[in-house]
Structures are given as C-alpha cells and as structure tokens.
Coordinates of C-alpha atoms in Angstrom, one line a residue:
M14 CA 0.0 0.0 0.0
K15 CA 1.5 3.3 -1.0
K16 CA 2.3 5.9 1.6
S17 CA -0.2 8.4 0.0
Y18 CA -2.9 5.8 0.6
R19 CA -2.4 5.9 4.4
V20 CA -3.7 8.0 7.2
K21 CA -0.5 8.6 9.1
R22 CA -0.6 12.0 10.9
D23 CA -2.2 12.4 14.3
R24 CA -4.2 15.4 13.0
D25 CA -5.6 13.3 10.1
F26 CA -6.7 10.6 12.6
Q27 CA -8.2 13.2 14.8
L28 CA -10.1 14.8 11.9
V29 CA -11.6 11.4 10.9
F30 CA -12.6 10.7 14.5
K31 CA -14.1 14.1 15.1
E32 CA -15.9 14.8 11.8
G33 CA -16.4 11.3 10.4
Q34 CA -19.1 8.7 10.9
S35 CA -18.5 5.5 12.9
Y36 CA -19.8 2.0 12.4
A37 CA -19.1 -1.1 14.4
N38 CA -19.6 -4.8 14.9
R39 CA -18.1 -7.1 17.4
Q40 CA -14.7 -7.2 15.7
F41 CA -14.1 -3.8 14.1
V42 CA -14.9 -0.1 14.4
V43 CA -14.7 1.8 11.2
Y44 CA -14.5 5.6 11.1
S45 CA -15.0 7.2 7.6
L46 CA -14.8 10.7 6.3
N47 CA -15.4 11.9 2.7
R48 CA -12.4 14.0 1.7
Q49 CA -13.1 14.3 -2.0
L50 CA -9.9 12.5 -3.0
D51 CA -9.4 10.3 -6.0
H52 CA -8.2 7.3 -3.9
L53 CA -9.0 5.9 -0.4
R54 CA -6.7 6.5 2.5
L55 CA -6.5 3.9 5.4
G56 CA -5.4 4.1 9.0
L57 CA -5.2 1.1 11.2
S58 CA -5.3 0.9 15.0
V59 CA -4.5 -2.3 16.8
S60 CA -4.3 -2.2 20.6
K61 CA -1.6 -3.7 22.7
K62 CA -4.5 -5.6 24.4
L63 CA -4.5 -7.9 21.3
G64 CA -1.1 -9.4 22.1
N65 CA 2.5 -8.8 21.4
A66 CA 4.0 -7.0 18.4
V67 CA 4.0 -10.2 16.3
R68 CA 0.3 -10.7 16.7
R69 CA -0.6 -7.1 16.2
N70 CA 1.5 -6.8 13.0
R71 CA -0.1 -10.0 11.7
V72 CA -3.6 -8.5 12.2
K73 CA -2.5 -5.2 10.5
R74 CA -0.9 -7.1 7.6
Q75 CA -4.1 -9.2 7.1
L76 CA -6.3 -6.0 7.3
R77 CA -4.1 -4.2 4.6
H78 CA -4.4 -7.3 2.4
L79 CA -8.2 -7.4 2.8
I80 CA -8.5 -3.7 2.0
M81 CA -6.5 -4.3 -1.2
E82 CA -8.9 -7.1 -2.1
F83 CA -11.9 -4.9 -1.4
E84 CA -10.4 -1.7 -3.0
P85 CA -12.2 -1.9 -6.4
D86 CA -15.5 -1.8 -4.6
L87 CA -14.7 0.7 -1.9
K88 CA -15.5 4.4 -1.8
T89 CA -12.6 6.8 -1.9
Y90 CA -12.9 8.0 1.7
D91 CA -10.5 8.4 4.6
M92 CA -11.0 5.3 6.8
V93 CA -9.7 4.4 10.2
I94 CA -10.2 0.7 11.1
I95 CA -9.9 -0.2 14.8
A96 CA -9.5 -3.9 15.6
R97 CA -11.3 -5.0 18.7
K98 CA -10.3 -7.8 21.2
G99 CA -10.8 -11.2 19.6
V100 CA -9.7 -10.3 16.1
E101 CA -6.3 -11.9 16.7
D102 CA -7.9 -15.3 17.0
L103 CA -10.0 -15.2 13.8
T104 CA -9.0 -17.0 10.6
Y105 CA -8.4 -14.9 7.5
V106 CA -11.8 -15.9 6.1
Q107 CA -13.7 -15.0 9.3
M108 CA -11.8 -11.7 9.4
K109 CA -12.9 -11.0 5.8
Q110 CA -16.5 -11.7 6.6
H111 CA -16.6 -9.4 9.6
L112 CA -14.7 -6.6 7.8
S113 CA -17.0 -6.8 4.8
H114 CA -20.0 -6.7 7.1
V115 CA -19.0 -3.6 8.9
L116 CA -17.9 -1.9 5.6
T117 CA -21.2 -2.7 4.0
K118 CA -23.0 -1.4 7.1
A119 CA -21.0 1.8 6.7
K120 CA -22.1 2.0 3.0
L121 CA -18.4 2.1 2.0
Y122 CA -18.3 -1.3 0.3
K123 CA -20.6 -2.8 -2.3
E124 CA -20.3 -6.6 -2.4
T125 CA -20.3 -7.8 -6.0
I126 CA -22.0 -11.1 -6.8
A127 CA -19.6 -13.4 -8.6

C-alpha cells in the first residue's frame, strides 16, 4: 500500500474521528470521512491488548491485504479501522466476513456477486 494511501498523521486521525461517521460490529470499528480524494486512505489501529507485536503486526498485515482485495468496490474516503479484542484469534476468512459486514454497514463497500 502506497504511503499516499495511508492516514498517518495524528491530526488526520483526529479529523476522521471528530468529523467522520463511525460504524461497528463485534470485531471492528470503522470511522469514515469523505475528503473528495481520487483514492482511499487507510489508517489502522490495533491495541496492545490484542497481544505482542508479532500478533498485532499479523492483524495489520491481514487487514491491509483485505482492503487491497476490497479496494475496487470501496468508496474513496479516509478510513480508520480499529481492531477489537478477539480479532487476533480469527481466521483470514472470518476476518474477511466481519470486515466486509462492517464496511457494508457503513455503506463504504458494495459486495459484488460473482
């Protein structure tokens, strides 16, 4: 994922939290903000409560891969995805299901029927 596709600065995170909409399910919280960009930007937050650095980085790596899979059907918003406790124990397929559910709930993702 390119650096221009990431929400990195604290002020960008705070703007998405303050002015954006939030949607949640048991595994994820998604904050989104329409910034009128030609591409989406993604920020990830994985708490230390989920485990050591290896487990947290694994969750972040899987989330980035899922977003790349979903990208053609995602709106070009700024998004911050917060992983909740329990995500670290999910399989990749389960994580995909839960993430697509919360993104569909947020009206950021349109599932295509294959």
